[in-house]
Coordinates of C-alpha atoms in Angstrom, one line a residue:
Chain R
M10 CA -108.3 -199.8 -108.7
S11 CA -110.7 -198.0 -107.2
M12 CA -111.0 -194.6 -109.2
H13 CA -112.9 -192.0 -107.7
T14 CA -116.2 -191.7 -109.5
M15 CA -115.6 -187.6 -111.0
K16 CA -118.5 -185.5 -110.6
L17 CA -121.1 -183.7 -113.6
S18 CA -121.4 -180.2 -114.5
I19 CA -123.7 -178.5 -116.2
G20 CA -122.0 -175.1 -118.0
P21 CA -123.5 -171.7 -118.6
I22 CA -125.3 -171.9 -121.7
Q23 CA -123.9 -169.9 -124.0
Y24 CA -126.3 -168.9 -126.7
F25 CA -129.1 -167.1 -126.1
W26 CA -132.5 -169.0 -125.9
E27 CA -135.8 -168.0 -126.0
R28 CA -136.9 -167.6 -121.7
Q29 CA -139.1 -171.0 -122.0
Q30 CA -136.4 -172.6 -123.4
V31 CA -134.3 -171.8 -120.4
L32 CA -137.0 -172.6 -117.9
D33 CA -137.7 -175.8 -119.7
F34 CA -133.8 -177.0 -120.0
Y35 CA -133.3 -176.0 -115.9
Q36 CA -135.9 -178.0 -115.3
Q37 CA -134.8 -181.0 -116.8
A38 CA -131.4 -180.4 -115.5
A39 CA -132.7 -180.4 -112.2
S40 CA -133.6 -184.4 -112.4
S41 CA -130.2 -184.9 -114.5
P42 CA -127.7 -187.1 -112.6
A43 CA -124.9 -183.2 -112.9
E44 CA -124.4 -182.6 -109.4
I45 CA -122.9 -179.1 -109.9
I46 CA -124.9 -176.1 -112.3
Y47 CA -123.6 -173.3 -113.2
L48 CA -125.8 -170.4 -114.6
G49 CA -126.3 -166.8 -115.7
E50 CA -125.1 -165.1 -119.1
V51 CA -121.6 -165.2 -120.0
I52 CA -121.2 -163.3 -123.6
C53 CA -123.7 -161.1 -124.3
S54 CA -125.0 -158.0 -121.4
K55 CA -127.9 -157.5 -124.1
R56 CA -129.2 -160.8 -124.2
R57 CA -131.7 -160.4 -121.0
L58 CA -134.4 -162.5 -121.7
V59 CA -133.6 -164.4 -118.3
K60 CA -133.0 -161.5 -115.4
P61 CA -130.0 -161.7 -112.9
Q62 CA -132.9 -161.5 -110.1
D63 CA -134.4 -165.3 -112.5
W64 CA -131.4 -166.9 -112.2
I65 CA -131.5 -166.9 -108.9
A66 CA -134.8 -167.8 -108.4
I67 CA -133.4 -171.0 -110.5
G68 CA -130.7 -171.4 -108.9
K69 CA -132.8 -171.8 -105.1
E70 CA -135.2 -173.6 -106.5
L71 CA -132.2 -176.3 -108.2
R72 CA -130.5 -176.1 -104.4
Q73 CA -133.4 -177.0 -102.9
G74 CA -133.5 -180.0 -105.5
G75 CA -130.1 -180.7 -104.3
K76 CA -128.0 -179.8 -106.8
E77 CA -124.2 -177.2 -106.2
V78 CA -125.0 -174.0 -107.9
I79 CA -123.2 -171.7 -109.2
L80 CA -123.1 -168.1 -111.0
S81 CA -120.8 -167.2 -113.9
S82 CA -119.9 -164.0 -115.0
L83 CA -119.8 -162.4 -118.3
T84 CA -116.5 -163.1 -119.6
L85 CA -115.6 -160.5 -122.3
L86 CA -116.3 -156.5 -119.7
E87 CA -116.8 -153.6 -121.9
A88 CA -119.3 -150.5 -120.6
A89 CA -119.1 -149.3 -117.8
S90 CA -122.8 -150.8 -117.2
E91 CA -121.4 -154.6 -117.5
T92 CA -118.7 -153.6 -114.8
G93 CA -121.7 -152.6 -112.2
A94 CA -123.9 -155.1 -113.1
L95 CA -120.4 -158.1 -112.1
K96 CA -120.1 -155.7 -109.1
K97 CA -123.8 -157.1 -108.1
L98 CA -122.6 -160.2 -108.9
C99 CA -119.8 -160.6 -107.3
S100 CA -121.1 -159.1 -103.9
N101 CA -124.5 -161.5 -103.1
D102 CA -124.7 -163.7 -100.8
D103 CA -126.6 -166.6 -102.6
F104 CA -124.4 -168.7 -104.4
M105 CA -120.7 -168.4 -105.4
V106 CA -118.8 -166.6 -108.3
E107 CA -117.1 -168.3 -111.1
A108 CA -115.0 -165.5 -112.3
N109 CA -114.5 -165.5 -116.3
D110 CA -112.6 -162.4 -116.4
I111 CA -110.2 -161.4 -113.8
S112 CA -112.2 -158.5 -112.8
A113 CA -114.7 -160.9 -111.1
V114 CA -111.8 -162.7 -109.4
Q115 CA -110.1 -158.8 -107.9
L116 CA -114.2 -158.4 -107.0
L117 CA -114.2 -161.7 -104.8
S118 CA -110.9 -161.8 -103.5
A119 CA -111.5 -158.2 -102.7
N120 CA -115.2 -159.0 -100.7
G121 CA -113.9 -162.3 -99.4
K122 CA -115.8 -164.5 -101.5
D123 CA -114.3 -168.6 -102.7
F124 CA -114.6 -168.8 -106.4
V125 CA -114.4 -170.7 -109.3
T126 CA -113.0 -169.6 -112.8
G127 CA -113.9 -170.5 -116.0
P128 CA -112.5 -171.4 -118.9
S129 CA -111.4 -168.1 -120.1
V130 CA -109.6 -167.3 -117.3
N131 CA -105.7 -168.0 -117.9
I132 CA -103.9 -170.7 -115.3
Y133 CA -101.4 -172.3 -117.7
N134 CA -98.5 -173.3 -115.1
Q135 CA -98.8 -174.1 -111.3
R136 CA -97.7 -170.7 -110.1
S137 CA -100.9 -168.9 -111.2
L138 CA -102.8 -171.9 -110.3
Q139 CA -101.1 -171.4 -106.5
L140 CA -101.7 -167.3 -106.8
L141 CA -105.2 -168.2 -107.2
A142 CA -105.7 -170.5 -104.4
D143 CA -104.5 -168.1 -102.5
K144 CA -107.4 -165.5 -102.8
G145 CA -110.0 -168.0 -102.5
L146 CA -109.9 -170.4 -105.5
K147 CA -111.8 -173.0 -105.1
R148 CA -112.2 -174.7 -108.5
W149 CA -111.0 -174.1 -111.6
V150 CA -111.9 -174.7 -115.4
L151 CA -108.6 -176.3 -117.5
P152 CA -107.9 -173.8 -120.8
V153 CA -109.4 -175.3 -123.2
E154 CA -106.4 -175.3 -125.7
L155 CA -104.4 -177.1 -123.2
G156 CA -104.0 -181.0 -122.8
L157 CA -103.7 -183.9 -121.0
E158 CA -99.7 -183.5 -120.2
T159 CA -100.0 -180.1 -118.9
L160 CA -103.3 -181.0 -117.2
A161 CA -100.8 -184.2 -115.2
D162 CA -98.1 -181.4 -114.6
M163 CA -100.4 -179.5 -113.1
Q164 CA -102.3 -181.5 -111.0
A165 CA -99.0 -183.3 -109.4
A166 CA -98.3 -179.3 -107.7
R167 CA -102.2 -178.7 -107.5
P168 CA -103.2 -176.7 -104.4
A169 CA -104.7 -178.3 -101.2
G170 CA -108.6 -177.6 -101.1
V171 CA -108.4 -176.3 -105.0
E172 CA -110.9 -178.8 -107.2
T173 CA -110.1 -179.5 -111.1
E174 CA -112.4 -179.1 -113.9
V175 CA -111.9 -180.2 -117.6
F176 CA -114.7 -179.0 -120.5
A177 CA -115.4 -182.3 -121.0
L178 CA -118.5 -182.0 -123.8
G179 CA -119.4 -179.0 -125.7
R180 CA -118.5 -176.6 -128.7
L181 CA -115.0 -175.5 -127.8
P182 CA -115.5 -171.5 -127.0
L183 CA -112.6 -169.9 -128.8
A184 CA -112.4 -166.4 -129.3
Y185 CA -114.4 -163.6 -127.9
S186 CA -114.3 -159.3 -129.5
A187 CA -116.4 -156.2 -129.5
R188 CA -117.9 -157.0 -132.6
C189 CA -120.8 -159.1 -132.2
Y190 CA -120.4 -161.6 -135.7
T191 CA -124.5 -162.6 -135.4
A192 CA -125.5 -159.3 -136.6
R193 CA -122.4 -159.0 -138.8
S194 CA -124.1 -161.6 -140.8
H195 CA -126.8 -160.3 -141.3
N196 CA -125.1 -156.9 -142.5
L197 CA -126.4 -154.9 -139.1
P198 CA -123.7 -153.2 -136.6
K199 CA -123.8 -154.9 -133.0
D200 CA -126.1 -151.7 -131.9
N201 CA -129.1 -152.6 -134.0
C202 CA -128.5 -156.0 -133.9
Q203 CA -132.0 -157.0 -133.4
F204 CA -130.9 -159.6 -131.6
K205 CA -130.4 -162.4 -134.5
C206 CA -129.0 -164.8 -132.1
I207 CA -132.7 -166.4 -131.2
D208 CA -132.6 -167.8 -134.5
Y209 CA -129.1 -170.1 -133.7
P210 CA -129.9 -171.5 -131.1
D211 CA -126.5 -173.5 -131.2
G212 CA -124.6 -170.3 -132.7
R213 CA -124.5 -169.4 -136.4
M214 CA -122.5 -171.7 -138.5
L215 CA -118.9 -170.5 -140.1
K216 CA -118.3 -172.6 -143.3
T217 CA -115.0 -172.5 -145.9
R218 CA -115.4 -171.8 -149.6
E219 CA -115.4 -175.6 -149.7
E220 CA -117.6 -176.6 -147.5
Q221 CA -116.1 -177.3 -144.5
E222 CA -118.3 -176.6 -141.3
F223 CA -115.6 -175.0 -139.6
L224 CA -116.9 -172.3 -136.8
I225 CA -119.9 -170.9 -135.5
L226 CA -120.4 -166.9 -134.7
N227 CA -122.3 -167.0 -131.5
G228 CA -122.7 -163.0 -131.4
T229 CA -119.1 -161.6 -130.0
Q230 CA -118.3 -165.3 -129.2
T231 CA -116.4 -167.7 -131.7
Q232 CA -116.6 -171.5 -131.4
S233 CA -115.6 -174.5 -133.0
A234 CA -118.1 -176.3 -135.2
L235 CA -117.1 -179.4 -134.2
T236 CA -117.8 -180.6 -130.4
H237 CA -114.9 -181.1 -127.9
Q238 CA -115.8 -184.7 -126.2
V239 CA -113.6 -186.4 -123.8
L240 CA -115.9 -189.3 -123.1
E241 CA -112.5 -191.6 -124.2
E242 CA -110.4 -190.9 -122.4
I243 CA -112.1 -190.2 -118.6
P244 CA -110.3 -193.5 -117.2
Q245 CA -107.0 -190.8 -117.3
L246 CA -108.8 -187.7 -116.4
A247 CA -110.1 -190.0 -113.5
A248 CA -107.0 -191.9 -113.1
L249 CA -105.3 -188.0 -112.9
G250 CA -107.3 -186.8 -110.0
V251 CA -110.1 -184.4 -112.0
D252 CA -113.3 -183.6 -109.9
V253 CA -115.4 -182.7 -111.8
L254 CA -116.7 -183.2 -115.8
R255 CA -118.4 -180.1 -117.5
I256 CA -120.9 -180.9 -120.4
S257 CA -121.6 -177.4 -121.9
P258 CA -125.4 -176.9 -122.9
Q259 CA -126.4 -177.9 -126.9
A260 CA -129.7 -176.6 -127.7
N261 CA -130.9 -180.2 -128.1
N262 CA -130.2 -183.8 -126.6
T263 CA -128.3 -182.2 -123.5
M264 CA -129.9 -184.6 -121.0
E265 CA -129.5 -187.5 -123.4
I266 CA -125.7 -186.5 -123.1
I267 CA -125.0 -186.0 -119.6
E268 CA -126.5 -189.9 -119.0
I269 CA -124.1 -191.3 -121.2
F270 CA -121.2 -189.2 -119.5
N271 CA -123.3 -190.4 -115.8
N272 CA -122.5 -194.0 -117.6
A273 CA -119.3 -193.3 -118.2
R274 CA -117.6 -192.6 -115.2
K275 CA -119.1 -195.4 -113.5
T276 CA -118.2 -198.0 -116.5
P277 CA -114.6 -198.5 -118.2
N278 CA -115.7 -200.0 -121.4
M279 CA -116.4 -196.4 -123.6
N280 CA -117.0 -197.6 -127.0
P281 CA -120.8 -198.4 -127.1
L282 CA -121.2 -195.5 -125.0
S283 CA -118.9 -193.5 -128.1
D284 CA -120.8 -194.3 -131.2
E285 CA -124.2 -193.0 -129.6
L286 CA -122.5 -189.8 -128.2
L287 CA -121.2 -189.0 -131.6
K288 CA -125.3 -189.7 -133.0
L289 CA -126.2 -186.4 -130.7
L290 CA -123.7 -183.7 -131.9
P291 CA -124.9 -181.3 -134.0
A292 CA -121.8 -181.2 -136.5
G293 CA -119.3 -184.0 -135.4
A294 CA -116.8 -184.6 -133.0
C295 CA -112.8 -183.2 -131.8
N296 CA -110.3 -183.7 -128.7
G297 CA -107.3 -182.4 -130.5
Y298 CA -106.5 -180.4 -127.9
L299 CA -106.4 -183.1 -124.9
V300 CA -103.7 -185.6 -126.6
G301 CA -101.4 -181.4 -127.9
K302 CA -102.5 -181.7 -131.4
A303 CA -104.6 -179.1 -133.5
G304 CA -108.1 -178.6 -131.7
L305 CA -109.9 -179.8 -134.5
D306 CA -108.6 -182.9 -135.1
Y307 CA -109.9 -186.2 -133.9
E308 CA -108.4 -189.3 -132.4
V309 CA -110.5 -192.1 -131.6
N310 CA -109.1 -193.8 -128.7
P311 CA -106.5 -191.6 -128.8
A312 CA -105.5 -193.1 -124.9
A313 CA -105.1 -196.9 -126.1
Chain J
M207 CA -97.9 -138.9 -125.2
E208 CA -95.0 -141.6 -125.5
L209 CA -95.1 -143.0 -129.0
V210 CA -94.0 -147.1 -128.5
C211 CA -92.5 -148.6 -131.5
P212 CA -91.4 -152.4 -132.4
A213 CA -88.4 -153.8 -133.4
G214 CA -88.0 -157.7 -134.3
N215 CA -84.4 -157.2 -134.8
L216 CA -81.3 -155.0 -134.8
P217 CA -82.1 -152.7 -137.5
S218 CA -85.2 -152.4 -136.9
L219 CA -84.7 -150.6 -133.5
K220 CA -82.4 -148.7 -135.6
A221 CA -85.5 -147.3 -137.7
A222 CA -87.3 -147.1 -134.6
V223 CA -84.9 -144.5 -132.8
D224 CA -83.3 -142.6 -135.5
N225 CA -87.5 -142.1 -136.4
G226 CA -88.3 -140.5 -133.0
A227 CA -89.3 -143.8 -131.4
D228 CA -89.3 -143.0 -127.1
A229 CA -89.3 -146.6 -126.3
V230 CA -88.8 -149.6 -128.4
Y231 CA -89.8 -152.5 -127.3
V232 CA -88.7 -156.6 -128.2
G233 CA -88.9 -160.1 -127.9
F234 CA -86.2 -162.7 -127.4
K235 CA -85.4 -165.7 -129.8
D236 CA -87.9 -168.4 -128.5
D237 CA -91.8 -169.1 -127.5
T238 CA -91.5 -166.5 -124.6
N239 CA -93.1 -163.5 -126.8
A240 CA -95.7 -163.2 -128.9
R241 CA -94.4 -162.8 -132.1
H242 CA -92.1 -166.4 -131.8
F243 CA -91.2 -165.7 -136.0
T244 CA -88.5 -167.9 -137.7
G245 CA -85.7 -164.7 -138.1
L246 CA -87.2 -162.7 -136.1
N247 CA -86.3 -161.7 -132.3
F248 CA -82.9 -160.8 -130.6
T249 CA -80.6 -163.3 -129.5
E250 CA -78.0 -162.1 -126.5
R251 CA -75.6 -160.5 -128.7
S252 CA -78.2 -158.3 -130.4
F253 CA -79.5 -157.9 -127.9
E254 CA -76.6 -155.9 -125.9
K255 CA -76.4 -154.4 -129.3
A256 CA -79.4 -152.7 -129.4
I257 CA -80.1 -151.9 -125.6
N258 CA -77.2 -149.5 -126.3
Y259 CA -78.1 -148.1 -128.6
A260 CA -81.5 -146.8 -128.0
H261 CA -79.6 -145.9 -124.4
D262 CA -76.5 -143.9 -126.1
K263 CA -79.5 -142.1 -127.4
G264 CA -81.9 -141.4 -124.9
R265 CA -84.9 -143.5 -125.6
K266 CA -86.1 -146.7 -123.6
V267 CA -86.2 -150.5 -124.6
F268 CA -88.9 -152.6 -123.2
V269 CA -88.9 -156.6 -123.5
A270 CA -92.0 -158.2 -124.3
I271 CA -92.6 -162.0 -122.7
N272 CA -96.1 -162.0 -122.8
T273 CA -96.7 -165.5 -124.2
F274 CA -98.5 -168.3 -120.9
P275 CA -96.0 -170.5 -119.9
Q276 CA -97.5 -174.4 -118.9
P277 CA -94.9 -176.6 -116.2
N278 CA -93.1 -178.3 -118.4
G279 CA -90.9 -174.8 -120.2
F280 CA -92.1 -172.4 -116.7
K281 CA -88.3 -172.1 -116.8
R282 CA -88.1 -171.0 -120.1
W283 CA -89.8 -167.9 -118.9
K284 CA -87.9 -167.2 -115.8
A285 CA -84.7 -167.5 -117.7
A286 CA -86.0 -164.8 -120.2
V287 CA -87.0 -162.4 -117.4
D288 CA -83.8 -162.8 -115.4
R289 CA -81.7 -162.3 -119.0
A290 CA -84.1 -158.9 -119.4
A291 CA -82.6 -157.3 -115.6
D292 CA -79.6 -158.4 -116.1
F293 CA -79.3 -156.2 -119.5
G294 CA -80.9 -153.5 -117.7
V295 CA -83.9 -152.7 -119.2
D296 CA -86.1 -150.5 -119.1
A297 CA -90.1 -152.2 -118.8
L298 CA -90.9 -155.8 -118.9
I299 CA -94.7 -156.7 -120.7
L300 CA -95.5 -159.7 -119.2
A301 CA -98.6 -161.7 -119.1
D302 CA -99.3 -164.5 -117.3
I303 CA -100.0 -164.6 -113.6
G304 CA -96.9 -166.4 -112.9
V305 CA -94.7 -164.9 -114.7
L306 CA -95.2 -161.7 -113.1
D307 CA -95.4 -162.9 -109.7
Y308 CA -92.2 -164.4 -110.2
A309 CA -90.7 -161.1 -112.0
R310 CA -92.0 -159.4 -108.8
E311 CA -90.4 -161.5 -106.5
R312 CA -87.2 -161.8 -107.9
W313 CA -86.9 -158.4 -109.4
P314 CA -89.1 -156.3 -107.0
E315 CA -87.2 -152.6 -108.2
M316 CA -88.1 -153.5 -111.7
R317 CA -91.3 -151.7 -114.0
L318 CA -93.7 -154.0 -115.1
H319 CA -96.2 -153.2 -117.6
L320 CA -99.3 -155.3 -118.0
S321 CA -99.2 -156.7 -122.1
V322 CA -102.1 -156.7 -123.6
Q323 CA -101.9 -160.5 -123.6
A324 CA -102.9 -160.2 -120.2
S325 CA -107.1 -159.5 -122.0
V326 CA -107.9 -156.8 -119.7
T327 CA -110.5 -154.6 -120.3
S328 CA -111.7 -152.6 -116.8
A329 CA -110.0 -151.1 -113.6
E330 CA -110.5 -153.8 -111.1
G331 CA -108.8 -156.0 -113.7
I332 CA -106.2 -153.3 -113.6
G333 CA -106.6 -153.4 -110.2
F334 CA -105.8 -157.1 -109.5
Y335 CA -102.4 -156.9 -111.5
H336 CA -101.2 -153.5 -109.9
Q337 CA -101.9 -154.8 -106.1
N338 CA -100.3 -158.2 -106.6
F339 CA -97.5 -157.5 -108.5
G340 CA -96.7 -153.5 -108.4
I341 CA -97.7 -153.0 -112.7
R342 CA -97.1 -149.5 -113.5
R343 CA -98.5 -149.2 -117.0
V344 CA -101.4 -151.5 -118.5
V345 CA -101.7 -152.0 -122.7
L346 CA -105.4 -152.5 -122.7
P347 CA -106.8 -154.7 -126.1
R348 CA -108.2 -153.2 -129.1
V349 CA -112.3 -154.3 -128.3
L350 CA -112.9 -151.1 -126.8
S351 CA -114.7 -148.1 -128.5
V352 CA -112.4 -144.4 -127.0
R353 CA -115.8 -143.6 -124.6
Q354 CA -114.7 -146.8 -123.1
V355 CA -110.9 -146.3 -122.6
A356 CA -112.0 -143.1 -121.3
H357 CA -113.6 -144.5 -118.5
V358 CA -111.0 -147.2 -117.8
I359 CA -108.8 -144.3 -117.5
S360 CA -111.1 -142.5 -115.4
E361 CA -110.6 -145.2 -112.5
S362 CA -107.1 -146.8 -113.3
P363 CA -104.7 -146.8 -110.7
V364 CA -102.2 -146.7 -113.4
P365 CA -101.2 -144.8 -116.7
V366 CA -103.2 -147.1 -120.2
E367 CA -101.4 -147.2 -123.1
V368 CA -103.2 -148.4 -126.7
F369 CA -102.6 -149.8 -129.9
G370 CA -102.6 -146.6 -132.4
F371 CA -101.2 -148.7 -135.7
G372 CA -100.8 -151.8 -137.1
S373 CA -102.3 -155.3 -138.2
L374 CA -105.1 -155.8 -136.2
C375 CA -106.9 -158.3 -133.4
V376 CA -110.3 -158.3 -134.2
M377 CA -110.5 -161.0 -130.6
V378 CA -109.9 -159.5 -127.5
E379 CA -106.5 -160.6 -127.0
G380 CA -104.7 -163.3 -124.7
R381 CA -108.1 -165.0 -125.1
C382 CA -108.3 -166.1 -129.0
L383 CA -108.1 -170.2 -129.3
L384 CA -108.7 -169.8 -133.2
S385 CA -105.3 -170.3 -134.7
S386 CA -104.4 -173.5 -132.0
Y387 CA -108.3 -175.1 -133.0
A388 CA -107.2 -175.0 -136.6
T389 CA -102.9 -175.8 -136.3
G390 CA -102.1 -176.6 -132.7
R391 CA -100.8 -173.6 -132.2
S392 CA -102.1 -170.3 -130.6
P393 CA -100.7 -166.7 -129.7
N394 CA -100.5 -167.9 -126.2
T395 CA -99.1 -171.2 -126.3
Y396 CA -96.7 -170.9 -129.3
G397 CA -96.3 -167.3 -129.3
A398 CA -97.9 -167.1 -132.6
C399 CA -101.1 -166.6 -134.8
S400 CA -101.7 -168.6 -138.1
P401 CA -98.4 -169.7 -138.0
A402 CA -95.9 -169.7 -141.1
S403 CA -95.1 -173.9 -140.8
H404 CA -98.6 -174.4 -141.3
V405 CA -99.6 -172.3 -144.2
R406 CA -99.6 -173.6 -148.0
W407 CA -100.2 -171.6 -151.4
E408 CA -102.1 -173.9 -153.6
E409 CA -102.5 -172.3 -157.4
T410 CA -105.5 -174.1 -158.8
K411 CA -106.7 -173.6 -162.5
D412 CA -108.8 -170.8 -161.2
G413 CA -106.4 -168.9 -159.0
T414 CA -104.7 -169.5 -155.2
N415 CA -106.0 -171.1 -152.6
T416 CA -104.1 -170.0 -148.9
R417 CA -104.7 -173.2 -146.1
L418 CA -103.7 -173.0 -143.1
N419 CA -103.3 -176.4 -141.4
G420 CA -105.5 -177.6 -145.0
V421 CA -108.3 -175.8 -143.9
L422 CA -109.1 -173.0 -146.4
I423 CA -109.0 -169.7 -145.2
D424 CA -109.2 -168.1 -148.7
H425 CA -109.7 -168.6 -152.8
Y426 CA -108.2 -165.8 -155.1
A427 CA -109.1 -165.1 -158.7
E428 CA -106.5 -164.5 -161.5
G429 CA -105.3 -161.7 -160.9
E430 CA -107.0 -160.7 -157.7
K431 CA -104.1 -160.2 -155.1
A432 CA -103.5 -163.1 -152.5
G433 CA -103.0 -162.2 -148.6
Y434 CA -101.6 -164.1 -146.1
P435 CA -103.8 -166.4 -144.7
T436 CA -104.8 -165.3 -141.5
L437 CA -107.3 -167.3 -139.8
C438 CA -109.4 -163.9 -138.9
K439 CA -109.3 -162.6 -142.6
G440 CA -110.4 -164.9 -144.7
R441 CA -113.4 -165.5 -147.0
F442 CA -116.0 -167.7 -145.5
Q443 CA -119.7 -168.9 -146.3
V444 CA -122.0 -168.0 -143.6
G445 CA -126.0 -169.0 -145.0
E446 CA -126.4 -167.3 -148.4
N447 CA -123.3 -165.4 -148.6
T448 CA -119.1 -165.9 -148.9
F449 CA -117.5 -162.6 -147.0
Y450 CA -114.9 -161.4 -144.6
A451 CA -117.0 -162.7 -141.9
I452 CA -114.9 -161.7 -139.2
E453 CA -112.8 -159.2 -140.7
E454 CA -111.2 -157.6 -143.5
P455 CA -107.6 -157.8 -144.5
T456 CA -107.4 -154.4 -142.9
S457 CA -104.9 -152.3 -140.3
L458 CA -105.4 -150.0 -136.9
N459 CA -104.9 -146.7 -138.1
T460 CA -105.8 -143.9 -134.8
L461 CA -104.4 -140.2 -136.6
S462 CA -107.6 -139.0 -136.5
L463 CA -108.1 -140.2 -133.1
L464 CA -104.7 -138.4 -131.6
P465 CA -107.2 -135.4 -130.2
E466 CA -109.5 -137.5 -128.8
L467 CA -106.5 -139.7 -127.4
R468 CA -104.9 -137.4 -126.1
N469 CA -107.6 -135.5 -123.9
I470 CA -108.5 -139.2 -122.7
G471 CA -105.6 -138.8 -121.0
V472 CA -103.9 -141.9 -122.6
S473 CA -100.1 -142.2 -121.6
A474 CA -98.9 -144.1 -124.3
I475 CA -99.4 -144.9 -128.3
K476 CA -98.5 -148.4 -129.5
V477 CA -97.5 -149.2 -133.0
E478 CA -98.2 -152.9 -134.2
G479 CA -95.5 -154.9 -136.2
R480 CA -92.3 -156.1 -134.8
Q481 CA -92.3 -159.0 -137.7
R482 CA -92.7 -156.6 -140.0
S483 CA -89.6 -155.1 -142.2
P484 CA -86.8 -152.1 -140.8
A485 CA -88.8 -150.2 -143.9
Y486 CA -92.4 -150.3 -142.4
V487 CA -90.4 -149.6 -138.7
A488 CA -88.8 -146.6 -140.4
Q489 CA -92.1 -144.8 -142.6
V490 CA -94.5 -145.7 -139.5
T491 CA -92.6 -144.7 -136.9
A492 CA -91.9 -141.3 -138.6
V493 CA -95.4 -140.2 -139.2
M494 CA -96.8 -141.1 -135.8
R495 CA -94.3 -139.3 -134.5
A496 CA -94.7 -135.9 -136.7
A497 CA -98.4 -136.7 -135.8
I498 CA -97.9 -137.3 -132.2
D499 CA -95.8 -133.8 -132.0
D500 CA -98.5 -131.4 -134.9
C501 CA -101.3 -133.4 -132.6
L502 CA -99.4 -131.9 -128.7
L503 CA -99.0 -128.9 -130.1
K504 CA -101.7 -127.2 -132.0
A505 CA -104.4 -129.0 -129.8
D506 CA -107.7 -129.0 -131.4
S507 CA -107.0 -127.4 -134.5
Y508 CA -104.8 -130.5 -135.2
Q509 CA -105.4 -132.3 -138.6
P510 CA -104.2 -135.6 -139.9
K511 CA -102.0 -134.9 -143.4
A512 CA -103.5 -136.5 -146.1
Q513 CA -99.3 -137.6 -146.9
W514 CA -99.4 -139.2 -143.6
M515 CA -102.9 -141.1 -144.2
Q516 CA -101.1 -142.2 -147.3
E517 CA -97.4 -143.4 -145.8
L518 CA -99.5 -145.5 -143.6
A519 CA -101.7 -147.1 -145.9
E520 CA -98.9 -148.1 -148.1
V521 CA -97.8 -150.2 -145.5
S522 CA -101.2 -151.5 -144.1
E523 CA -102.6 -154.8 -144.4
G524 CA -104.9 -154.7 -147.5
S525 CA -103.6 -151.4 -148.0
Q526 CA -106.7 -150.0 -145.9
T527 CA -106.9 -148.9 -142.3
T528 CA -109.7 -148.7 -140.3
L529 CA -110.5 -147.1 -136.6
G530 CA -111.7 -150.3 -135.2
A531 CA -113.5 -151.3 -132.1
Y532 CA -113.0 -147.1 -131.2
H533 CA -114.8 -146.5 -133.5
R534 CA -119.1 -148.1 -132.4
P535 CA -120.5 -148.7 -135.7
W536 CA -117.5 -150.8 -137.2
Q537 CA -118.5 -153.4 -133.3

């Protein structure tokens, strides 16, 4: 059987990192096997150590090195200034945009620009996918709470010219709020957050009262404490015609993880790779969503 | 400002109508709406009675079909849209792009409202649904300050409805997966958050544990009143502290904001709580009716009465209320 080789993407950085850490990260990414790189601040408009023009500069450099570069938009829009920044992003002529909110879809289609939708744009059925394809959608990311069964149905009716991307590794983006939980955990209001996020390059751990590592506070975003990973399902995802696997950056080991996925997409025997992967995750793995269970569940070899 | 009240059954609908709701919103007995709870919602028979009761008294009925169908269930959502339209409801409250597209094509005259579950917080987002589906009202998520709501209204192509009272979602609606992360069921996919099927109350030697699919949401000491384990309202550990890391058990109450909401051009005020009792619906509807009437009459000399605040506190989560995201320091 000749299976098509899926591309690898690096999703936008979800956390607030020091500027130098961001620059170093993309320098490494430039020589990684990932074909697609998503750039930009998607969580909080107050995080400005890397500015819009910096992202464009990083993007141009990555593109010169042969990467496909996409600029990602803010997920939850609140202030008028945020919509203003979104309008600028959606009229840029340099790069395609990943819409993380329907506002971006509207602006991009009005500008006649093709676009990608990220995991927080709710595409749960074919009719939604078809309508957005008619607006210029070229690639969509499966919402993270949906599983292989729905993915198979969606792939069966996928409009021509639309690629499918799956969130393949990372702490799951679960929720967005007006409230900043990292600031709250320091007893600070959002308007005086003192940029506490910078101290938590993988987000801040929230545990239950019996010490179960449960969620991650990342400013206004809440993530899973466990890292969702689909390594064992790669053959199935390839068979379903998935085009892109997304690796969501973590503070450490991201390039090693990309290497593992790079090997996995070429070899059918995943188990040794899986053991290696688990050692690189900050707080363990989960994959429940993919097999129609609670997101935090973890099934080893669910396909078997 | 129209008062839009919830009803999970016929007695609640009557309570809403009798106490002064301008419109009542309801759902069918399945996963096509975001309050998919056992024993709740309307069959065809009770629905017919509900519509007749409201229409006889000159009130409107809206039907929420506001979850996100996956391919294998899409037929059920179409059937819900058709059923509601056949019954002559006054509006459908929809969230999913595919369902909106179907409703627009099959029932072009039907009045469509954009559900809070569509997660739209900007005029551009509203524009998408207005342009493509002709929506005639939008319900805004509970994540905007009053100033931000005012800005959206000033640019929105359609009238805006906001939440005025009830249980508080602190995450932007339609994009919160906390419940399915813990249980496999979310408001989007199943129509319920922190579903009762996954709740366990556990007596321990020093009090009560509340669990959701095994995850400890809170522990209550002897004598402390235990609350329902809604995931975002539990006590958790962050760093050295154990506290309500996301939100306290509390309800939204905007009585003190009504003049501002009126001044910025809010068209309708929504009360949360289709899962609550007829007594809740009656009490909250009566208070909100009196407060809105008083606010419209007195304009800027309006003050919420202590008795109203007391009556709303009695039916609030943890007997506490908050202005939520409307009030900037809350954020």
